[in-house]
Amino acid sequence: MEWTSQARQTLHDHVKKSTNLTPTSEIYNDIFTDLTAHVEEELHQKGLRKISSESLQTVLDSIGHDEFHESENQDTTPSAEPPLANQNLVTPLDSKGKEIPHFNYSPKQSKRKFKVFNTFCAWLFTIFLPAVALFTELNLHESRSIFFDPIPTWMHVILIALVPITFLVVSRYREHLNNISHGESINIRKLKTMKALLGFTLPVITYYFILFLPITPVAIIGCIFLLGFLPLAPLFCFIGWFRANSAISNFIDKPHQIISRKWLRYGLIAGLLSLVALETPAYFAQKAITDAISSDEETSQQGIENIRRYGGEDSLLHFSYHGEGRSRGFAGKLGKNPAHWVYNFFSSRSISSKQARTLYYQVTGIPFNSVKPPKGANGNQGILSDWTWDEDHGGDEVAGRTKGLSMHSSRMDMHVDDESRLGYVEWIIEFKNTQSLAKEARMQIALPHNGFVSKLTLWVNGEERPAAFSTVGKVKAAYKKIAVQQRKDPVLVNVSGADRVMLQCFPVPANGGLMKMKVGITFPLSDTDSASGNIHFPYIAERNFGIGEDLKHEIYAQGNLQITAPESAKDSSGNMNTLQYAFANPALKTQYIAWKDLTPSGRSDVWTIDPFHDGDDKYLTRQTSEHISLNQTQKTPIIVVIDSSSSMHKWKPIIAKLIENNTADIDFYLAGSYPEPLVSIKSVDQLETTKFVGGIDNIPALRKALLLAKENKKNPSSILWIHGAQPIRFPSIAGLEQDLERSLTRVPIYNVALEDGANFVLEALKGNPQFKGGTRVVNESDLVHMAQSISQPLPKNQYTWTRSASPPVNGIRVWDQLARKWAYTTTMQHLKEPEFASLPAHYQLVTPLSGAVVLETKQQYIETGLNIPTSTNAAAIPSIPEPSSSLLILIGALMTSMRRNRCQIVVTDFQ
Amino acid sequence: MTEFYDNWTKQVRKGIIEYCILATLENDELYGYALVKTITSLPGLQVAEGTIYPLLSRLKKQALLSSRLQESHEGPARKYYLLTEAGEKQLGLMHLYFDGMLKGIGQIESVKSQLDLTSKTSTSAAKNSNKK
C-alpha cells in the first residue's frame, strides 16, 4: 500500500492523541503498527492502493478512539529523544513515487554513537584483514603450501570474498543507521538484505573458523612476524559477525526484529546450502581416495570410479607432489580442499605420495609428472618454495617437475655413414636453474631404435670432461656419493629400458646457473639391406624440468649418403651431405631425416681399427653374408595388446588402421582393469565404442597374453604391445618377469610406446631378450608395417665379425663406431654371461650392464673405485674428408690390405 | 445515560473485552484486523475498534499474547496474535472465574430466597423483643 506522507503524519497524530504516548515507547509502536495494518487491510478490501489523509481519516473515524486511554495508557518509559512532533517524518518513496517498505527508527536502547575505535577495529579485523588474507593466499598460496588449500575453486574465493564485502556493507549501513534520527523511516528491504547477507556469511565464517582453529595457537605466535594475523582472520570475522549482527539488531523495533531474524535465517540456510554444495563432492572424493587405496580389489576399483565421479584428481596431484617421507605423517592427512582436510583429519588413514601417484595414474591415465605441480604443492610457489627439497634427488625416477629448472639449449650434431650403416649423434644439452637452491635435472631419453649411448661428457669449469664407464652398480654408487652426499658435479647415464636411458645431473647451479653435458649415441641405420630409410632423433620421453616454447633443437647432420630434412623443417639449407635446421621440442619425437644411398655398392665388408682392443688383432672386420631367407611358409601369429588408458584415446585411428589391415593372423585385445584384464576386440567399431578411461596396469594383460601366445606350441604367437606410459611400479611386474624367464616357450614381446612418460615395465625388463623395442610410430602405416615385419620379417643382413692383426685385404675401412657396435651387439647377446660383464664398460658403452658417470675430480674417481677416464678413444663426429683426403685413405687401405692376416670369427650378428 | 452507568459499563467492558480477546485467540491465532472485527462484531459488547489495539499491546506487554508478522498474498503484511503459555493459563483461570461468576449471577434468585428466610427470622425476633 502506498501512503502519502501526510497520511502517515495523520496516523502518527492520531496514535499520539489517542494514546498520549511518545513514539519511542513500545506500546506506541505496537499500536502504530497495528493501526497501519488495520488501515491498509480496510482500504485494501475497498480496492484502494494509495492511502491519503482523507481515506485514512474515514477509517480512523470508524475505528474510534481508545475509551480507556485517559486513565491507564500513561507510558512511563523515559525518552531521551525529543517528541515526535519535532521529528521530520518523511515517508521514503522510490523514483516512481512508490513508497519503499520501511519502518520508523526506534532503537530499544538509547542511541549509542559509533565509536571511532570500534569502527577502526571493525574495518581492520573484519574487512581489511580477511581481504588481505584472501589476496595473499591467492598470490602466495602460503596456507596451501603448508596446510591445505582454503580456496581450491573460484567458488570458494567468491564465498570468502563475500565476508569482507558483507562486513563493509553492514558497516556502512550501521553508520547510516547511526546518522538518522528517531522516527525516521528505515528501509525494510535494506534491512532484509543486510540480515540475509549476514546470515549467508555465518556458515562460511564458522566453517573456516573451525578449519583454522587447530593452527590458531601457532598463528598467535606468528603474529610476532605479522603474517600470523592472516590465519587469525576467520577468528576475527567470527567474533566480528556477532558484534555486527547485534549492532544492527539494536536499531530494530520488536516486530521488525522478527522479520530480520527470518531473513537472517534465510541467508543462513542459503549460506549453509552453498557451503554444503561446494564441499560435499570434495568430501566424497576424499572418501573415494581412501577407498581406492584399500587392499580389497573391488573396493579399490569402486574408489577409483568414485574419484572420477567426484573429482578427486586435483587432490591426488597435490598428494603426488608432496614428499613421500612427510606424507606418511601429518602432511599425509592434509588435502587440497578444506573438505579433504576435514575428512582426513578424522580419518585414520593417510595416503603416501607413492599411493597418490599410483592413483593419479589409475584415475586419469596420465603420469602425475606430466602435469605441472598444482599451485602451492611442494616445490611450487609460495614464499618458501625456492627452498623446497626435491624428494627424488639422486633417485631412480624422474618424478615431478622441479620449479625453476629448464632446458636452456639443445644442439644435435649427427653423422651417418653409408658403408658401416651406422649413425652417431652428439646431443649437447644445457640446463638452467633460476631457483635459490641447486637442483638435479633428470630425464629419460628415448634413443633411435637399437641405439646405445657411447659417449658422455660434462663441462666442469669450462672444460669438457669425459665419463668413466663401469658397471651399473658402481656408477650409480659413485653418483649418489658425489651428487647426493658431497653435492659436487656429476652426471650419470644408465639404461632404463629398451631403447631408453636415464640421464641425471647435479647440481644445476642456483640463481641462473648452467650445467652443460654431451651425450653421444650410436645407432644403426637399418636392420635390412635397404638402400633408404629414416633416422629418428633421440627425444625426451620424461623429464623433471621445463622446456620453453621458444627453445629450438639445433640440428646439424652430415653423411656420405643423401640426407633430406622433413618437409616441416622450413629452415633446412643443406646440400647433398649436410643439413642444418632447428625445430621446437614437441617435434623431436616425430621428426626424422630420410637417408638414401644413391650409389649402393651392394654388400661389402667393412673394417676398422678397434681402439679399445688390447690384443694385436685390433683389426675388426664385419662381413655381410648372403641374405638369409627365413622360412616364411608359416606366418607368425600376433597377439596385439592395446593399452586402454585414457591417454591412448587419441591413438585409436592408428590402431584402427591396424585392425582394418588385419590379415587374420592378428588377435586384438584391450588391456582392461579388474576383473577382466584382457578384453577381445573384434572390430574397429568395437574399438571406437570402447571408452579408454584412467590408467591401466598392463601387466596382467601381458601375462594373460603370454598364456594365449603359448597355446599353439608349434607356432607360438608374438606379442605386440601398443602402450602409453606405465609410470607406476605395480607389484605385478615380478610375475611377468617370472613368466618370461621360466617359460620354455620364448614368446617375443615387441613394445611400441605411443605415449611418453615413465615406463617401469620397460625398465624392469631391460636386457630381457624376449622384450624388444619397437619402431617409432609417426605415420598411420607405421604400426601396420611393424605388424607385418613381425608376422613375416623381411630378410635381414647376417653379419660375421672377424679380427686380424693386420688390415684386411678386402673391405672398406670405416670409422671406429663399428667397434662400438660390435661390443654392444656382443654384450646384448651375452648379458647373462659373466665373462662379458666388463666388455661394455671397456668400450665406453651404456648397456643394461654398464653405465657412465662424470665426476669432478680425480680424487672422486679414486674414492668411488672408478678408473680415471681419458679422452682417448672417445667417440666423435668425424669431419667430412676432402676428396684428396679420401683418395689418400683409399690408397692406404689398399696397401695395408696386401698384408692381411685374418683371425677367427668372434660373433655372428643376426641383426 | 447517567454518569454512573457510563462509568460502570466502562469498568465492566474493559475486563470483559480483555477476556474476549484472550478467548477469541484460545484455539487459533488471528491477525489484528480480523481479531478486531471479530470482537467488535460480538453482540452486546459495543466496543470501538480503536479500543482494542491498545489492549492488545498491553496484553502483549504482559506476556499473555505474542505476535508475528506474516506476508500476505491477499494484501498488506499481517500481524498475527496468539496466546502465550501464560496467556493460556490466565485464560483458564478467567474461564473458571467467569463461569463461576455467571453461575453466581444466575443463582441470585435462589440465594435471595435463602436470604428472605433469614430476613423473616430476624423480623419475628424483632417483634418478640418489642412485645417484651
mmCIF file of C-alpha atoms in Angstrom, chain A residues 275-552:
data_model
loop_
_atom_site.group_PDB
_atom_site.id
_atom_site.type_symbol
_atom_site.label_atom_id
_atom_site.label_comp_id
_atom_site.label_asym_id
_atom_site.label_seq_id
_atom_site.Cartn_x
_atom_site.Cartn_y
_atom_site.Cartn_z
ATOM 1 C CA LEU A 275 28.866 -24.489 1.502
ATOM 2 C CA VAL A 276 27.439 -27.984 1.504
ATOM 3 C CA ALA A 277 27.049 -27.955 -2.273
ATOM 4 C CA LEU A 278 30.628 -26.827 -2.638
ATOM 5 C CA GLU A 279 32.213 -29.148 -0.145
ATOM 6 C CA THR A 280 30.180 -32.324 -0.415
ATOM 7 C CA PRO A 281 31.723 -33.558 -3.689
ATOM 8 C CA ALA A 282 35.179 -32.919 -2.256
ATOM 9 C CA TYR A 283 34.256 -34.833 0.866
ATOM 10 C CA PHE A 284 33.044 -37.793 -1.190
ATOM 11 C CA ALA A 285 36.123 -37.543 -3.388
ATOM 12 C CA GLN A 286 38.311 -37.875 -0.342
ATOM 13 C CA LYS A 287 36.355 -40.856 0.838
ATOM 14 C CA ALA A 288 36.799 -42.350 -2.606
ATOM 15 C CA ILE A 289 40.559 -41.812 -2.335
ATOM 16 C CA THR A 290 40.586 -43.680 0.945
ATOM 17 C CA ASP A 291 38.574 -46.495 -0.639
ATOM 18 C CA ALA A 292 40.877 -46.577 -3.637
ATOM 19 C CA ILE A 293 43.932 -47.376 -1.527
ATOM 20 C CA SER A 294 42.101 -50.280 0.040
ATOM 21 C CA SER A 295 43.707 -53.691 -0.344
ATOM 22 C CA ASP A 296 40.374 -55.111 -1.486
ATOM 23 C CA GLU A 297 40.304 -55.059 -5.305
ATOM 24 C CA GLU A 298 36.602 -54.388 -5.571
ATOM 25 C CA THR A 299 36.594 -51.545 -3.053
ATOM 26 C CA SER A 300 39.663 -50.104 -4.680
ATOM 27 C CA GLN A 301 38.090 -50.196 -8.151
ATOM 28 C CA GLN A 302 34.912 -48.606 -6.820
ATOM 29 C CA GLY A 303 37.023 -45.945 -5.129
ATOM 30 C CA ILE A 304 38.798 -45.147 -8.393
ATOM 31 C CA GLU A 305 35.490 -44.763 -10.198
ATOM 32 C CA ASN A 306 34.195 -42.520 -7.426
ATOM 33 C CA ILE A 307 37.287 -40.338 -7.587
ATOM 34 C CA ARG A 308 36.471 -39.733 -11.234
ATOM 35 C CA ARG A 309 32.833 -39.090 -10.342
ATOM 36 C CA TYR A 310 33.504 -36.601 -7.550
ATOM 37 C CA GLY A 311 36.650 -35.079 -8.988
ATOM 38 C CA GLY A 312 39.470 -36.012 -6.635
ATOM 39 C CA GLU A 313 42.169 -35.692 -9.298
ATOM 40 C CA ASP A 314 43.430 -32.329 -8.096
ATOM 41 C CA SER A 315 43.789 -33.605 -4.590
ATOM 42 C CA LEU A 316 45.715 -36.634 -5.828
ATOM 43 C CA LEU A 317 48.020 -34.375 -7.795
ATOM 44 C CA HIS A 318 48.552 -32.358 -4.649
ATOM 45 C CA PHE A 319 49.439 -35.515 -2.713
ATOM 46 C CA SER A 320 51.649 -36.748 -5.538
ATOM 47 C CA TYR A 321 53.815 -33.679 -5.311
ATOM 48 C CA HIS A 322 54.147 -33.984 -1.544
ATOM 49 C CA GLY A 323 57.301 -35.688 -0.431
ATOM 50 C CA GLU A 324 56.964 -39.330 0.438
ATOM 51 C CA GLY A 325 58.680 -39.009 3.792
ATOM 52 C CA ARG A 326 56.436 -36.264 5.008
ATOM 53 C CA SER A 327 53.225 -37.567 3.600
ATOM 54 C CA ARG A 328 53.057 -40.543 5.894
ATOM 55 C CA GLY A 329 52.718 -38.260 8.868
ATOM 56 C CA PHE A 330 50.606 -35.200 9.375
ATOM 57 C CA ALA A 331 51.104 -33.994 5.819
ATOM 58 C CA GLY A 332 49.501 -37.169 4.537
ATOM 59 C CA LYS A 333 46.364 -36.169 6.337
ATOM 60 C CA LEU A 334 46.199 -32.850 4.615
ATOM 61 C CA GLY A 335 44.250 -32.378 1.460
ATOM 62 C CA LYS A 336 43.646 -29.942 -1.276
ATOM 63 C CA ASN A 337 40.137 -28.938 -0.392
ATOM 64 C CA PRO A 338 39.008 -27.877 3.057
ATOM 65 C CA ALA A 339 36.608 -30.839 2.922
ATOM 66 C CA HIS A 340 39.544 -33.154 2.250
ATOM 67 C CA TRP A 341 41.275 -31.680 5.232
ATOM 68 C CA VAL A 342 38.234 -32.251 7.431
ATOM 69 C CA TYR A 343 37.748 -35.777 6.156
ATOM 70 C CA ASN A 344 41.383 -36.673 6.568
ATOM 71 C CA PHE A 345 41.625 -35.092 9.952
ATOM 72 C CA PHE A 346 39.047 -37.516 11.277
ATOM 73 C CA SER A 347 40.181 -40.421 9.146
ATOM 74 C CA SER A 348 42.692 -42.911 10.463
ATOM 75 C CA ARG A 349 44.174 -43.488 7.010
ATOM 76 C CA SER A 350 46.687 -41.318 5.293
ATOM 77 C CA ILE A 351 47.906 -41.523 1.736
ATOM 78 C CA SER A 352 51.545 -41.573 0.736
ATOM 79 C CA SER A 353 52.851 -39.738 -2.286
ATOM 80 C CA LYS A 354 53.546 -43.093 -3.968
ATOM 81 C CA GLN A 355 49.971 -44.222 -3.452
ATOM 82 C CA ALA A 356 48.770 -40.861 -4.705
ATOM 83 C CA ARG A 357 50.933 -41.127 -7.829
ATOM 84 C CA THR A 358 49.609 -44.612 -8.500
ATOM 85 C CA LEU A 359 46.044 -43.485 -8.005
ATOM 86 C CA TYR A 360 46.531 -40.365 -10.078
ATOM 87 C CA TYR A 361 47.661 -42.513 -12.965
ATOM 88 C CA GLN A 362 44.880 -45.046 -12.455
ATOM 89 C CA VAL A 363 42.261 -42.317 -12.322
ATOM 90 C CA THR A 364 43.482 -40.053 -15.100
ATOM 91 C CA GLY A 365 45.625 -42.303 -17.236
ATOM 92 C CA ILE A 366 48.467 -39.798 -17.308
ATOM 93 C CA PRO A 367 51.586 -39.725 -15.132
ATOM 94 C CA PHE A 368 51.439 -37.079 -12.431
ATOM 95 C CA ASN A 369 54.741 -35.568 -13.517
ATOM 96 C CA SER A 370 53.440 -34.835 -16.972
ATOM 97 C CA VAL A 371 51.264 -32.238 -15.276
ATOM 98 C CA LYS A 372 52.583 -29.067 -13.717
ATOM 99 C CA PRO A 373 52.590 -29.129 -9.923
ATOM 100 C CA PRO A 374 49.424 -27.613 -8.509
ATOM 101 C CA LYS A 375 49.891 -24.149 -7.106
ATOM 102 C CA GLY A 376 51.122 -24.369 -3.583
ATOM 103 C CA ALA A 377 52.147 -28.009 -3.856
ATOM 104 C CA ASN A 378 55.624 -28.967 -2.839
ATOM 105 C CA GLY A 379 58.146 -27.245 -4.977
ATOM 106 C CA ASN A 380 55.839 -24.738 -6.452
ATOM 107 C CA GLN A 381 55.043 -21.196 -5.488
ATOM 108 C CA GLY A 382 54.801 -19.775 -2.036
ATOM 109 C CA ILE A 383 57.407 -17.697 -0.264
ATOM 110 C CA LEU A 384 59.474 -20.700 0.761
ATOM 111 C CA SER A 385 59.077 -22.615 -2.469
ATOM 112 C CA ASP A 386 62.647 -21.894 -3.533
ATOM 113 C CA TRP A 387 63.793 -23.831 -0.543
ATOM 114 C CA THR A 388 61.697 -26.921 -1.037
ATOM 115 C CA TRP A 389 63.641 -30.121 -1.226
ATOM 116 C CA ASP A 390 63.495 -32.369 -4.261
ATOM 117 C CA GLU A 391 62.295 -35.623 -2.706
ATOM 118 C CA ASP A 392 63.518 -37.680 -5.645
ATOM 119 C CA HIS A 393 67.011 -36.206 -5.692
ATOM 120 C CA GLY A 394 69.527 -38.900 -6.602
ATOM 121 C CA GLY A 395 66.734 -41.449 -7.082
ATOM 122 C CA ASP A 396 65.993 -43.753 -9.966
ATOM 123 C CA GLU A 397 62.836 -41.988 -11.049
ATOM 124 C CA VAL A 398 62.421 -38.798 -12.994
ATOM 125 C CA ALA A 399 59.457 -37.899 -10.762
ATOM 126 C CA GLY A 400 57.787 -34.497 -10.655
ATOM 127 C CA ARG A 401 58.682 -31.216 -12.277
ATOM 128 C CA THR A 402 61.170 -29.087 -10.414
ATOM 129 C CA LYS A 403 60.414 -25.410 -10.283
ATOM 130 C CA GLY A 404 62.919 -23.107 -11.899
ATOM 131 C CA LEU A 405 64.738 -25.872 -13.761
ATOM 132 C CA SER A 406 64.651 -25.801 -17.536
ATOM 133 C CA MET A 407 66.455 -26.862 -20.658
ATOM 134 C CA HIS A 408 68.422 -23.817 -21.708
ATOM 135 C CA SER A 409 69.807 -25.008 -25.025
ATOM 136 C CA SER A 410 69.919 -28.117 -27.150
ATOM 137 C CA ARG A 411 72.144 -28.975 -30.057
ATOM 138 C CA MET A 412 72.467 -32.208 -32.016
ATOM 139 C CA ASP A 413 75.344 -32.980 -34.352
ATOM 140 C CA MET A 414 74.893 -36.132 -36.371
ATOM 141 C CA HIS A 415 76.990 -38.166 -38.726
ATOM 142 C CA VAL A 416 75.660 -41.056 -40.781
ATOM 143 C CA ASP A 417 77.951 -43.440 -42.503
ATOM 144 C CA ASP A 418 76.982 -45.192 -45.663
ATOM 145 C CA GLU A 419 79.459 -48.093 -45.547
ATOM 146 C CA SER A 420 79.023 -49.154 -41.932
ATOM 147 C CA ARG A 421 75.307 -48.291 -41.981
ATOM 148 C CA LEU A 422 75.830 -46.639 -38.633
ATOM 149 C CA GLY A 423 74.986 -43.211 -37.339
ATOM 150 C CA TYR A 424 76.249 -41.232 -34.404
ATOM 151 C CA VAL A 425 74.634 -38.212 -32.824
ATOM 152 C CA GLU A 426 76.043 -35.968 -30.149
ATOM 153 C CA TRP A 427 73.425 -34.188 -28.107
ATOM 154 C CA ILE A 428 74.734 -31.178 -26.230
ATOM 155 C CA ILE A 429 72.309 -30.098 -23.558
ATOM 156 C CA GLU A 430 72.405 -27.165 -21.187
ATOM 157 C CA PHE A 431 70.224 -26.938 -18.110
ATOM 158 C CA LYS A 432 69.398 -23.716 -16.305
ATOM 159 C CA ASN A 433 68.215 -23.246 -12.747
ATOM 160 C CA THR A 434 66.635 -19.989 -11.668
ATOM 161 C CA GLN A 435 65.964 -21.065 -8.090
ATOM 162 C CA SER A 436 67.954 -20.307 -4.968
ATOM 163 C CA LEU A 437 68.983 -23.904 -4.406
ATOM 164 C CA ALA A 438 70.949 -26.153 -6.742
ATOM 165 C CA LYS A 439 68.728 -28.697 -8.465
ATOM 166 C CA GLU A 440 69.078 -32.078 -10.080
ATOM 167 C CA ALA A 441 67.957 -32.462 -13.684
ATOM 168 C CA ARG A 442 66.597 -35.859 -14.647
ATOM 169 C CA MET A 443 65.279 -37.146 -17.925
ATOM 170 C CA GLN A 444 64.637 -40.304 -19.847
ATOM 171 C CA ILE A 445 65.923 -40.247 -23.394
ATOM 172 C CA ALA A 446 64.259 -42.432 -25.972
ATOM 173 C CA LEU A 447 67.029 -43.499 -28.317
ATOM 174 C CA PRO A 448 66.798 -44.236 -32.006
ATOM 175 C CA HIS A 449 65.780 -47.869 -32.453
ATOM 176 C CA ASN A 450 68.581 -50.211 -31.312
ATOM 177 C CA GLY A 451 70.730 -47.216 -30.406
ATOM 178 C CA PHE A 452 73.060 -47.013 -27.425
ATOM 179 C CA VAL A 453 74.971 -44.314 -25.559
ATOM 180 C CA SER A 454 78.652 -44.367 -26.459
ATOM 181 C CA LYS A 455 79.827 -41.077 -25.043
ATOM 182 C CA LEU A 456 79.170 -38.820 -22.099
ATOM 183 C CA THR A 457 80.972 -35.647 -21.150
ATOM 184 C CA LEU A 458 80.349 -32.832 -18.725
ATOM 185 C CA TRP A 459 81.681 -29.298 -18.787
ATOM 186 C CA VAL A 460 83.398 -28.576 -15.478
ATOM 187 C CA ASN A 461 84.795 -25.079 -15.088
ATOM 188 C CA GLY A 462 84.516 -24.595 -18.835
ATOM 189 C CA GLU A 463 86.445 -27.770 -19.596
ATOM 190 C CA GLU A 464 84.847 -30.821 -21.215
ATOM 191 C CA ARG A 465 85.429 -33.856 -19.021
ATOM 192 C CA PRO A 466 84.901 -37.427 -20.233
ATOM 193 C CA ALA A 467 82.912 -40.054 -18.377
ATOM 194 C CA ALA A 468 84.050 -43.143 -16.587
ATOM 195 C CA PHE A 469 82.229 -46.259 -17.743
ATOM 196 C CA SER A 470 81.746 -49.069 -15.307
ATOM 197 C CA THR A 471 79.154 -51.479 -14.013
ATOM 198 C CA VAL A 472 75.728 -50.052 -13.297
ATOM 199 C CA GLY A 473 76.144 -50.594 -9.568
ATOM 200 C CA LYS A 474 79.460 -48.789 -9.442
ATOM 201 C CA VAL A 475 78.452 -45.739 -11.424
ATOM 202 C CA LYS A 476 75.206 -45.377 -9.505
ATOM 203 C CA ALA A 477 77.033 -45.631 -6.192
ATOM 204 C CA ALA A 478 79.575 -43.085 -7.366
ATOM 205 C CA TYR A 479 76.843 -40.690 -8.467
ATOM 206 C CA LYS A 480 74.949 -40.998 -5.217
ATOM 207 C CA LYS A 481 78.092 -40.487 -3.193
ATOM 208 C CA ILE A 482 79.227 -37.431 -5.105
ATOM 209 C CA ALA A 483 75.886 -35.898 -6.050
ATOM 210 C CA VAL A 484 73.789 -36.662 -3.034
ATOM 211 C CA GLN A 485 76.308 -36.773 -0.203
ATOM 212 C CA GLN A 486 79.062 -34.427 -1.360
ATOM 213 C CA ARG A 487 76.784 -32.380 -3.646
ATOM 214 C CA LYS A 488 79.510 -31.999 -6.274
ATOM 215 C CA ASP A 489 79.364 -32.116 -10.059
ATOM 216 C CA PRO A 490 78.427 -35.486 -11.530
ATOM 217 C CA VAL A 491 76.327 -36.623 -14.428
ATOM 218 C CA LEU A 492 75.048 -40.171 -14.760
ATOM 219 C CA VAL A 493 73.569 -42.145 -17.647
ATOM 220 C CA ASN A 494 72.033 -45.594 -17.269
ATOM 221 C CA VAL A 495 69.791 -47.794 -19.338
ATOM 222 C CA SER A 496 66.172 -47.559 -18.235
ATOM 223 C CA GLY A 497 64.532 -49.849 -20.749
ATOM 224 C CA ALA A 498 64.610 -50.987 -24.336
ATOM 225 C CA ASP A 499 65.910 -48.031 -26.384
ATOM 226 C CA ARG A 500 65.823 -45.826 -23.326
ATOM 227 C CA VAL A 501 68.380 -44.276 -20.986
ATOM 228 C CA MET A 502 68.040 -42.207 -17.869
ATOM 229 C CA LEU A 503 70.209 -39.132 -17.521
ATOM 230 C CA GLN A 504 70.610 -37.281 -14.272
ATOM 231 C CA CYS A 505 72.975 -34.497 -13.348
ATOM 232 C CA PHE A 506 73.632 -32.414 -10.304
ATOM 233 C CA PRO A 507 73.990 -29.665 -9.369
ATOM 234 C CA VAL A 508 72.478 -27.331 -11.868
ATOM 235 C CA PRO A 509 73.781 -24.223 -10.105
ATOM 236 C CA ALA A 510 71.335 -21.903 -8.398
ATOM 237 C CA ASN A 511 70.395 -18.376 -9.416
ATOM 238 C CA GLY A 512 70.536 -18.797 -13.174
ATOM 239 C CA GLY A 513 73.487 -21.197 -13.261
ATOM 240 C CA LEU A 514 74.014 -23.512 -16.228
ATOM 241 C CA MET A 515 75.128 -27.131 -16.487
ATOM 242 C CA LYS A 516 76.261 -28.434 -19.844
ATOM 243 C CA MET A 517 76.809 -32.005 -20.996
ATOM 244 C CA LYS A 518 77.117 -34.062 -24.122
ATOM 245 C CA VAL A 519 75.568 -37.442 -24.770
ATOM 246 C CA GLY A 520 76.827 -39.418 -27.748
ATOM 247 C CA ILE A 521 74.514 -42.043 -29.217
ATOM 248 C CA THR A 522 75.431 -44.649 -31.792
ATOM 249 C CA PHE A 523 72.651 -46.214 -33.820
ATOM 250 C CA PRO A 524 72.205 -48.491 -36.810
ATOM 251 C CA LEU A 525 70.643 -47.039 -39.941
ATOM 252 C CA SER A 526 68.738 -50.142 -40.836
ATOM 253 C CA ASP A 527 68.346 -53.776 -39.915
ATOM 254 C CA THR A 528 67.911 -54.758 -43.506
ATOM 255 C CA ASP A 529 69.794 -54.319 -46.726
ATOM 256 C CA SER A 530 67.570 -51.417 -47.603
ATOM 257 C CA ALA A 531 69.081 -48.556 -49.564
ATOM 258 C CA SER A 532 66.967 -45.952 -47.832
ATOM 259 C CA GLY A 533 65.337 -45.288 -44.537
ATOM 260 C CA ASN A 534 64.547 -42.775 -41.837
ATOM 261 C CA ILE A 535 66.672 -41.634 -38.949
ATOM 262 C CA HIS A 536 64.763 -40.709 -35.835
ATOM 263 C CA PHE A 537 66.193 -38.335 -33.296
ATOM 264 C CA PRO A 538 66.635 -39.167 -29.659
ATOM 265 C CA TYR A 539 63.876 -37.421 -27.728
ATOM 266 C CA ILE A 540 62.884 -36.672 -24.177
ATOM 267 C CA ALA A 541 60.432 -39.304 -23.025
ATOM 268 C CA GLU A 542 60.207 -37.983 -19.487
ATOM 269 C CA ARG A 543 61.689 -35.012 -17.671
ATOM 270 C CA ASN A 544 61.646 -33.118 -14.415
ATOM 271 C CA PHE A 545 62.422 -29.743 -15.985
ATOM 272 C CA GLY A 546 60.570 -27.311 -18.144
ATOM 273 C CA ILE A 547 61.154 -26.625 -21.808
ATOM 274 C CA GLY A 548 60.258 -23.175 -23.002
ATOM 275 C CA GLU A 549 58.179 -22.846 -26.129
ATOM 276 C CA ASP A 550 60.937 -20.775 -27.668
ATOM 277 C CA LEU A 551 63.588 -23.445 -27.223
ATOM 278 C CA LYS A 552 64.746 -24.924 -30.518
#
